Tab-separated table of N, CA and C in Angstrom:
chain	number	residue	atom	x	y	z
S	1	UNK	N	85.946	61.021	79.115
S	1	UNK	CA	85.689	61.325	80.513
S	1	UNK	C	86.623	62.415	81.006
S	2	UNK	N	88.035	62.774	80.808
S	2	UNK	CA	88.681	63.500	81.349
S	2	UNK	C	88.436	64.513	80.734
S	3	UNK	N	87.681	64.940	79.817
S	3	UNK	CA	87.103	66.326	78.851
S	3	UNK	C	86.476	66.533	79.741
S	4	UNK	N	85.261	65.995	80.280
S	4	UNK	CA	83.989	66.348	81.304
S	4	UNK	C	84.954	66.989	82.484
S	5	UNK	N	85.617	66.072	83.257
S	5	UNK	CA	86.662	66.292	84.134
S	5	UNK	C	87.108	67.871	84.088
S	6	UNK	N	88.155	67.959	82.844
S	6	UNK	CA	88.642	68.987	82.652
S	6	UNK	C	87.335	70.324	82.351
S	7	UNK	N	86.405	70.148	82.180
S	7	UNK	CA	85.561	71.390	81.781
S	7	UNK	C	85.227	72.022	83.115
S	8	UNK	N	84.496	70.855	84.139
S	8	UNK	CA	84.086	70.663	85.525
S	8	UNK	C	84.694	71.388	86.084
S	9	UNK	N	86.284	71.234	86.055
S	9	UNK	CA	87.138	71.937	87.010
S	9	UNK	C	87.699	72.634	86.751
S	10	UNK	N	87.396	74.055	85.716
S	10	UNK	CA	87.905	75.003	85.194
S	10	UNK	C	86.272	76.578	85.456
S	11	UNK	N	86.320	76.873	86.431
S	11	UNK	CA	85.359	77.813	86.196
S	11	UNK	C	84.916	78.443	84.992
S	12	UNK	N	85.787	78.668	84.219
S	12	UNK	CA	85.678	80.232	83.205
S	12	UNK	C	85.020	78.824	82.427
S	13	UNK	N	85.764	77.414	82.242
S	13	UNK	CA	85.125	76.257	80.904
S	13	UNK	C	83.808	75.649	81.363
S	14	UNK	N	83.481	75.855	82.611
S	14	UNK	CA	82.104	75.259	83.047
S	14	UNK	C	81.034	76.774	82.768
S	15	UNK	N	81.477	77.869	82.870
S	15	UNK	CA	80.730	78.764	83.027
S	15	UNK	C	80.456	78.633	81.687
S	16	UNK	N	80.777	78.309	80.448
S	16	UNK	CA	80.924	78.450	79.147
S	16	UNK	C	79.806	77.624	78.696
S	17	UNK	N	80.321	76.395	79.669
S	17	UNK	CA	79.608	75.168	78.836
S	17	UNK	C	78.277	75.012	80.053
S	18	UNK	N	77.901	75.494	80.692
S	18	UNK	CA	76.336	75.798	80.988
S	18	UNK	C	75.563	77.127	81.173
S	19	UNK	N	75.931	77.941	80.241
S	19	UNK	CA	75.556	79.173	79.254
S	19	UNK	C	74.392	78.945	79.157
S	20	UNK	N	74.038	78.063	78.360
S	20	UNK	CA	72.788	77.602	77.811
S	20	UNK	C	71.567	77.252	78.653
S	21	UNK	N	71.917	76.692	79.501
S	21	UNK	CA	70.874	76.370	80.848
S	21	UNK	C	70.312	77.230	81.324
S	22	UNK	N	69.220	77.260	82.126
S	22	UNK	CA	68.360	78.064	83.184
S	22	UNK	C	68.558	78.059	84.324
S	23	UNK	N	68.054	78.620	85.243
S	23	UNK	CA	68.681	78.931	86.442
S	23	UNK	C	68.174	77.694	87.450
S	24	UNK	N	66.808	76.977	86.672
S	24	UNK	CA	66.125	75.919	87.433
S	24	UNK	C	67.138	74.475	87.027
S	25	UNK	N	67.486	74.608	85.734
S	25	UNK	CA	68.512	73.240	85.178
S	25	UNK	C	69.470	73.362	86.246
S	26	UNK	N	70.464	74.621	86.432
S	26	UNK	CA	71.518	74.588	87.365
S	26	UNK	C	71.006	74.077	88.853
S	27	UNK	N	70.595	74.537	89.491
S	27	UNK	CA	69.706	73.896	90.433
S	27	UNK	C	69.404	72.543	90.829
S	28	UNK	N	69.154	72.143	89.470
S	28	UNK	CA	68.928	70.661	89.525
S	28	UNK	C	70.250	70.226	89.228
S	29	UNK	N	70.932	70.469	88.658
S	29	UNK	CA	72.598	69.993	88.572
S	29	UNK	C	73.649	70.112	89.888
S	30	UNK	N	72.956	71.423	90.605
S	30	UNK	CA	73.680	71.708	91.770
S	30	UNK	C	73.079	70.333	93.124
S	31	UNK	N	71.945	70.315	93.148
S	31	UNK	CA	71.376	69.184	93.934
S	31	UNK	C	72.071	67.710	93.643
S	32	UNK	N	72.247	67.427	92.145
S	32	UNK	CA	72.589	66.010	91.967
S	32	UNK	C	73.639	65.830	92.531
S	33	UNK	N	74.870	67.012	92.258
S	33	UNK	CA	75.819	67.020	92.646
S	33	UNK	C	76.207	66.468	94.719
S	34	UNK	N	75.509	67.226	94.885
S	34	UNK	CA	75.194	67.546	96.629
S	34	UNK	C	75.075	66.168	96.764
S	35	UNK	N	74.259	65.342	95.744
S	35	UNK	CA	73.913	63.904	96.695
S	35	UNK	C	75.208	63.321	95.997
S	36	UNK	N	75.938	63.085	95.409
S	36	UNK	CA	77.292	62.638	94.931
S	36	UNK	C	77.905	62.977	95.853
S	37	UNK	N	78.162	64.628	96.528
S	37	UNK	CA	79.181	64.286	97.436
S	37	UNK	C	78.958	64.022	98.671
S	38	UNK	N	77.788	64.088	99.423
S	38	UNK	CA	76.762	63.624	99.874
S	38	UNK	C	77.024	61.811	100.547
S	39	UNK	N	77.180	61.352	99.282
S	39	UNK	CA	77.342	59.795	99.241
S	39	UNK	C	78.546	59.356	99.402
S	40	UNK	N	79.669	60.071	98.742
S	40	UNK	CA	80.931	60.052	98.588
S	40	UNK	C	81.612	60.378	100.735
S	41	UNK	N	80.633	60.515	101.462
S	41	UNK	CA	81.538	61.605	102.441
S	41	UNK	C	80.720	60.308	103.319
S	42	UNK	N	79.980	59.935	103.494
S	42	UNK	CA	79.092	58.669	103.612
S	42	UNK	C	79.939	57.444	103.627
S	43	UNK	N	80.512	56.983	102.622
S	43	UNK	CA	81.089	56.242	102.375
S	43	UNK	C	82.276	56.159	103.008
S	44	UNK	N	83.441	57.056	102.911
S	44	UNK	CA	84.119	57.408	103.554
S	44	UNK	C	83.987	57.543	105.197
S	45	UNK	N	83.165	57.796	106.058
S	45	UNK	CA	82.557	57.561	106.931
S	45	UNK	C	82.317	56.329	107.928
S	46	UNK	N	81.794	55.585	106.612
S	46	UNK	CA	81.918	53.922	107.014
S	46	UNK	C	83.442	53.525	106.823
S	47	UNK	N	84.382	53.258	105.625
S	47	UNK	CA	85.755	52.956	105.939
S	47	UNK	C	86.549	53.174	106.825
S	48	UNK	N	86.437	54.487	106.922
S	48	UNK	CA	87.026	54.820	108.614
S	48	UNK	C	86.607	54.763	110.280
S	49	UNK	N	85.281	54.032	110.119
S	49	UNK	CA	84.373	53.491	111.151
S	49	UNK	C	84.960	51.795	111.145
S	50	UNK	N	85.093	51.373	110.063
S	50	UNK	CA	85.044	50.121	109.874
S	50	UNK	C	86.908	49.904	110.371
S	51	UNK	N	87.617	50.845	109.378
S	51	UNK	CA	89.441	50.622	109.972
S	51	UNK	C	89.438	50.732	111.425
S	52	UNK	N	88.494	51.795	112.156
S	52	UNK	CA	88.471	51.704	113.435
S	52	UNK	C	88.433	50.344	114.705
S	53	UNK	N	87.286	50.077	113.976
S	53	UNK	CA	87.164	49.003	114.786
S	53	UNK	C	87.859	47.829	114.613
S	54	UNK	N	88.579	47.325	113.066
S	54	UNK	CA	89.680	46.544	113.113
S	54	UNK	C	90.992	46.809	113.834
S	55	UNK	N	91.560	48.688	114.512
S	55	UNK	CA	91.921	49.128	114.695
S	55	UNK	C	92.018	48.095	116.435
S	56	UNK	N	90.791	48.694	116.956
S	56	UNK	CA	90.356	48.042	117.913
S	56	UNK	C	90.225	46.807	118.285
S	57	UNK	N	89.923	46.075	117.684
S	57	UNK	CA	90.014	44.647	117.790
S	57	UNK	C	91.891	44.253	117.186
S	58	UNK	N	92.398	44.196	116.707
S	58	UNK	CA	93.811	43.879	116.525
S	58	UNK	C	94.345	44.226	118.176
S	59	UNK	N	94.551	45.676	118.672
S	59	UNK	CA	94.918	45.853	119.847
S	59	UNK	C	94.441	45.023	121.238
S	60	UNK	N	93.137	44.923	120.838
S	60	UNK	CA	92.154	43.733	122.076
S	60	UNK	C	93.040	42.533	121.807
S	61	UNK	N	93.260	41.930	120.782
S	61	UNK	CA	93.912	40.511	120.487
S	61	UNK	C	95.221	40.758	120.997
S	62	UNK	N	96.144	41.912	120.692
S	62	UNK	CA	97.685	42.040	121.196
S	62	UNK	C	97.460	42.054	122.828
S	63	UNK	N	96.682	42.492	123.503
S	63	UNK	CA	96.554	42.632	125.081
S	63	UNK	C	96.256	41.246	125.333
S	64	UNK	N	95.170	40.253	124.795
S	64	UNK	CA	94.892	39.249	124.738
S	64	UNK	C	96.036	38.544	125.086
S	65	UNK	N	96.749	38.538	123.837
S	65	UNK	CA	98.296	37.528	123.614
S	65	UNK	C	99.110	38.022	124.937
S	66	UNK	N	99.319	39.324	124.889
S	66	UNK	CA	100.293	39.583	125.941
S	66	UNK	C	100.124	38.789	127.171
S	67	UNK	N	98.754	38.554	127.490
S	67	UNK	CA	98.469	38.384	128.897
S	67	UNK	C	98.635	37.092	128.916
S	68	UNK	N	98.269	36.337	128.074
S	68	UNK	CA	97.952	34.693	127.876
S	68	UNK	C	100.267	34.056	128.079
S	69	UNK	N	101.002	35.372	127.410
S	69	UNK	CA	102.106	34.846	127.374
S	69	UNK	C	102.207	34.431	125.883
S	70	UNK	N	101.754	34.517	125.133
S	70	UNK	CA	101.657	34.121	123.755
S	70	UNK	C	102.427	35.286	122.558
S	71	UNK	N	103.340	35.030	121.908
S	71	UNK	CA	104.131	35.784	120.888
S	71	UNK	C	103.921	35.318	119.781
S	72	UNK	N	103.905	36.603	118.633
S	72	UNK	CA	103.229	35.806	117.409
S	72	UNK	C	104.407	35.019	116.656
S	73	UNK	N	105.008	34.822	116.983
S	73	UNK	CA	105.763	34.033	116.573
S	73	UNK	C	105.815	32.558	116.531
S	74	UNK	N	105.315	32.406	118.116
S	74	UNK	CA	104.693	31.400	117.966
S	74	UNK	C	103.349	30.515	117.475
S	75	UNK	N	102.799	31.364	117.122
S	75	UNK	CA	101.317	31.312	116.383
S	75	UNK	C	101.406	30.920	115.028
S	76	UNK	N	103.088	31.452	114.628
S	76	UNK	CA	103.111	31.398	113.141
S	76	UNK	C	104.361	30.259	112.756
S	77	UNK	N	104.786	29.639	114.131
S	77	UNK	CA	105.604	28.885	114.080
S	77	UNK	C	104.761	27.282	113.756
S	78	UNK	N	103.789	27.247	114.589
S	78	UNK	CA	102.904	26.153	114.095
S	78	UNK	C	102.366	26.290	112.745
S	79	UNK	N	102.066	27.125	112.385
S	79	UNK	CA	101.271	27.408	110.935
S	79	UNK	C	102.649	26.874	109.652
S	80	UNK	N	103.841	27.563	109.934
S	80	UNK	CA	104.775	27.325	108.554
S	80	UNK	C	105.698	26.085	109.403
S	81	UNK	N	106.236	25.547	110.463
S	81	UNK	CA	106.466	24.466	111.205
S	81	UNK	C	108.085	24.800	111.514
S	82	UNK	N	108.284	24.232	112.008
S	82	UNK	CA	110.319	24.411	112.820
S	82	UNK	C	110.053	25.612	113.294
S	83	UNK	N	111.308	26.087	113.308
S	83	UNK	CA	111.604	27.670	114.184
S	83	UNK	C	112.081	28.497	112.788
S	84	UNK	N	111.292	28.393	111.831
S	84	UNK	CA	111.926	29.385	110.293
S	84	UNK	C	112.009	30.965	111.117
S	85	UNK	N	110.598	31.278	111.954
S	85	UNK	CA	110.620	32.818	112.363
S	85	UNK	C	111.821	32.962	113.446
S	86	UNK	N	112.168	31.851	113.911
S	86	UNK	CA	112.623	32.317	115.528
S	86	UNK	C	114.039	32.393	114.732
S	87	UNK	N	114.814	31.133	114.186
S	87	UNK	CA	116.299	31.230	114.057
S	87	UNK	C	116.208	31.777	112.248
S	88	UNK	N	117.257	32.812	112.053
S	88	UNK	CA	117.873	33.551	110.687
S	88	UNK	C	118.408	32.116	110.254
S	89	UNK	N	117.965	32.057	108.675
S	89	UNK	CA	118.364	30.652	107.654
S	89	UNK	C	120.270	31.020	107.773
S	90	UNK	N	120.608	29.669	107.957
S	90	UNK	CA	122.362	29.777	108.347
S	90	UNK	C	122.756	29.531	107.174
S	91	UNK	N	123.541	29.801	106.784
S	91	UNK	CA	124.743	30.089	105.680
S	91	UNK	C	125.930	28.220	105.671
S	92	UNK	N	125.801	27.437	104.915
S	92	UNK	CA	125.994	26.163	105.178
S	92	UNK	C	127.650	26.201	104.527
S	93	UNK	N	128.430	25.707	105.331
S	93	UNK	CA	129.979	25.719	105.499
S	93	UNK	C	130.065	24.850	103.854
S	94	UNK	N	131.159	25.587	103.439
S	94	UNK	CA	131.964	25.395	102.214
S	94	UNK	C	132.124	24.194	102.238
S	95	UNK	N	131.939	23.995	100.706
S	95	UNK	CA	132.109	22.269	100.947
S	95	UNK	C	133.906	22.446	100.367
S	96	UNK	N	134.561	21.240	100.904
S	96	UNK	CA	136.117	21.073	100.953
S	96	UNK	C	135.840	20.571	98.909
S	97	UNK	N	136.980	21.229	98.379
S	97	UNK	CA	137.765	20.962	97.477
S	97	UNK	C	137.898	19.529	96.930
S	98	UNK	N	137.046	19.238	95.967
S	98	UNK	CA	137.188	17.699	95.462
S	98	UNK	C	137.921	17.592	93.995
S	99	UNK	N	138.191	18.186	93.323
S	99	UNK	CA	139.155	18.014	91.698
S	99	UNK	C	140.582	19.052	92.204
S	100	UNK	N	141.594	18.661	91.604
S	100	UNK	CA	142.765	19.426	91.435
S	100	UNK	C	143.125	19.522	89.987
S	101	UNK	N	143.892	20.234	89.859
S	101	UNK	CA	144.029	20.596	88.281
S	101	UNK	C	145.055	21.564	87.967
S	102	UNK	N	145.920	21.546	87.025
S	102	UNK	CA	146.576	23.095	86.585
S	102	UNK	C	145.894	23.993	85.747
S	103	UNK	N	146.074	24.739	85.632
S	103	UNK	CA	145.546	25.885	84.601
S	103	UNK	C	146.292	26.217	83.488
S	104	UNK	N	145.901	27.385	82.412
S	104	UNK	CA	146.374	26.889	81.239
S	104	UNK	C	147.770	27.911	81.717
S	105	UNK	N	148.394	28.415	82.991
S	105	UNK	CA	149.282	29.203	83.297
S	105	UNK	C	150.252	28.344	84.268
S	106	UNK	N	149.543	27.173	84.359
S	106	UNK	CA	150.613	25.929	85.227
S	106	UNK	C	150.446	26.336	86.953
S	107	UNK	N	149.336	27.622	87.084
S	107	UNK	CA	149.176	27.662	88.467
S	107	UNK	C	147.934	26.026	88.623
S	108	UNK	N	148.211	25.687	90.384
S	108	UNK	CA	147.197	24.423	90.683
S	108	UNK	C	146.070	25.185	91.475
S	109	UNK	N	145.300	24.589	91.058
S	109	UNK	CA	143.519	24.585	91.077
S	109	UNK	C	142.653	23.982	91.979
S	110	UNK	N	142.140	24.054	92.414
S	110	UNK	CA	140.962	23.029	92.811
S	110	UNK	C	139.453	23.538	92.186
S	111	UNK	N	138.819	22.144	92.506
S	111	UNK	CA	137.286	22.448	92.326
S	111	UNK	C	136.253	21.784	92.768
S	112	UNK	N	135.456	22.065	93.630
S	112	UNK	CA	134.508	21.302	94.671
S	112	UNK	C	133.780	20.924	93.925
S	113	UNK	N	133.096	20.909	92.759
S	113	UNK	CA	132.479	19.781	92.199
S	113	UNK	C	130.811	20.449	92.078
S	114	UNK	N	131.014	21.595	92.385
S	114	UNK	CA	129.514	22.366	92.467
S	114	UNK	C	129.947	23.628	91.514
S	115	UNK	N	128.837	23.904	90.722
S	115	UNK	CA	128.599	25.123	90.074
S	115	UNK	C	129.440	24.676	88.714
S	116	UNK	N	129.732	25.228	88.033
S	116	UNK	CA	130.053	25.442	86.788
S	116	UNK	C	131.819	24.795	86.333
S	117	UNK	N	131.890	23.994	85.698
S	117	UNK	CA	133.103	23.276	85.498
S	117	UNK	C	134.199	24.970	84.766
S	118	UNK	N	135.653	24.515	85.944
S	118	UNK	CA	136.189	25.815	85.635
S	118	UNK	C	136.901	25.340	83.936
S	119	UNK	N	136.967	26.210	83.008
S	119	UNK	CA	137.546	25.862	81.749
S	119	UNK	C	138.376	25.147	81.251
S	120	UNK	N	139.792	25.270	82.620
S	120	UNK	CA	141.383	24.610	82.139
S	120	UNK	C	140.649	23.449	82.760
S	121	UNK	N	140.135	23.180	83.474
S	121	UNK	CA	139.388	21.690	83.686
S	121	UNK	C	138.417	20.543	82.251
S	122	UNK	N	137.609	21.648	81.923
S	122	UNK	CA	136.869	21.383	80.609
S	122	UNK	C	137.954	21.009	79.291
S	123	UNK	N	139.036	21.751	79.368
S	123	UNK	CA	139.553	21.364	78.376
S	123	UNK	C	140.119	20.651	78.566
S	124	UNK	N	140.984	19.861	79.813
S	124	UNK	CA	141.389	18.777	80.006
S	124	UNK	C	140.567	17.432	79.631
S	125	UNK	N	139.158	17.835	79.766
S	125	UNK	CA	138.553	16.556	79.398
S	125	UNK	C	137.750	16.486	77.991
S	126	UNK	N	138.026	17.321	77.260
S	126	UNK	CA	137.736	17.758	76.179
S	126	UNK	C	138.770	16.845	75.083
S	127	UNK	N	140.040	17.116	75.805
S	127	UNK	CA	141.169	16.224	74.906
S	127	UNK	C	141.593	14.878	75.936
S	128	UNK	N	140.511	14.551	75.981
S	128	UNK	CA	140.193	12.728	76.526
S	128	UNK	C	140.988	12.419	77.978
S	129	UNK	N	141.268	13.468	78.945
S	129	UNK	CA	141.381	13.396	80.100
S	129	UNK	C	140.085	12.782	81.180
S	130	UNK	N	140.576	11.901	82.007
S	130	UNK	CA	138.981	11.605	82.552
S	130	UNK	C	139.022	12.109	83.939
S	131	UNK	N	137.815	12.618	84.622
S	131	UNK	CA	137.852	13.347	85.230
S	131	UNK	C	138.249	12.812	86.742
S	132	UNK	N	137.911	11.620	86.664
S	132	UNK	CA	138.554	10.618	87.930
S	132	UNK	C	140.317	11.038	88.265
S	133	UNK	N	140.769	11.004	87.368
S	133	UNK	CA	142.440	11.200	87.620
S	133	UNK	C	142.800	13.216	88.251
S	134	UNK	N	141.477	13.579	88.190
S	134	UNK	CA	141.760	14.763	89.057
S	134	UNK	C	141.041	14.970	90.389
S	135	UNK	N	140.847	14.020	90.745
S	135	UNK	CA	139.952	13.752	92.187
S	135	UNK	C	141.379	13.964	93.291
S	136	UNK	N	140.925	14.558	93.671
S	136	UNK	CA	141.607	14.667	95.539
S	136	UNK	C	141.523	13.150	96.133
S	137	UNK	N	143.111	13.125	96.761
S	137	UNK	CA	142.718	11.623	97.624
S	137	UNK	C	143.295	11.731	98.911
């Protein structure tokens, strides 16, 4: 297909490659064409008739809302439920420090008990330390 393409849109390679034809073949090639773009401009025609009027109707609905007092926010607050649109998701306070511990440098440690056990901890319980005797009290 992009051979056809490429011949199509090269004058000197289309002039080449319908050499052979008559002046009535071209004719009839020039017409088919016409209704291709013809159809093509048609089409186009309607999409932008059709974006129009969604165009139009979206704005009718925003005047709508405005007037009624209605924000889409609230429209979409019933649909997904709480206030997710109205209030930004909050950032939830650090949880306090539950293990203490030294490190393998004798500095002290803590560790809240979330995410990933820190190492000088692991190896404490590695060589039969239990993890109760490093609890915060």
């Amino acid at each position: 297909m992009s051979e056809f393409i490429n011949i199509i849109s090269h004058e000197r390679r289309l002039n080449a490659a319908l050499k052979e034809l008559d002046l009535n073949e071209l004719y009839d090639i020039q017409k088919k064409l016409s209704n291709v773009i013809s159809k093509r401009e048609e089409d186009a025609l309607e999409q932008e008739k059709a974006l129009e009027e969604k165009r139009q109707k979206v704005a009718e609905l925003k005047r709508n809302m405005q007037e009624a007092g209605i924000d889409i926010s609230d429209i979409l607050e019933d649909e997904i439920g709480g206030d997710k649109l109205v209030s930004p998701k909050r950032k939830r306070a650090p949880k306090p420090p539950k293990y203490e511990f030294k490190d393998e440098n004798g500095e002290l440690k803590t560790w809240t008990g979330q995410g990933r056990m820190p190492k000088a901890l692991q190896n404490a319980l590695d060589n039969g330390r239990a993890l109760e005797e490093f609890l915060i009290k």
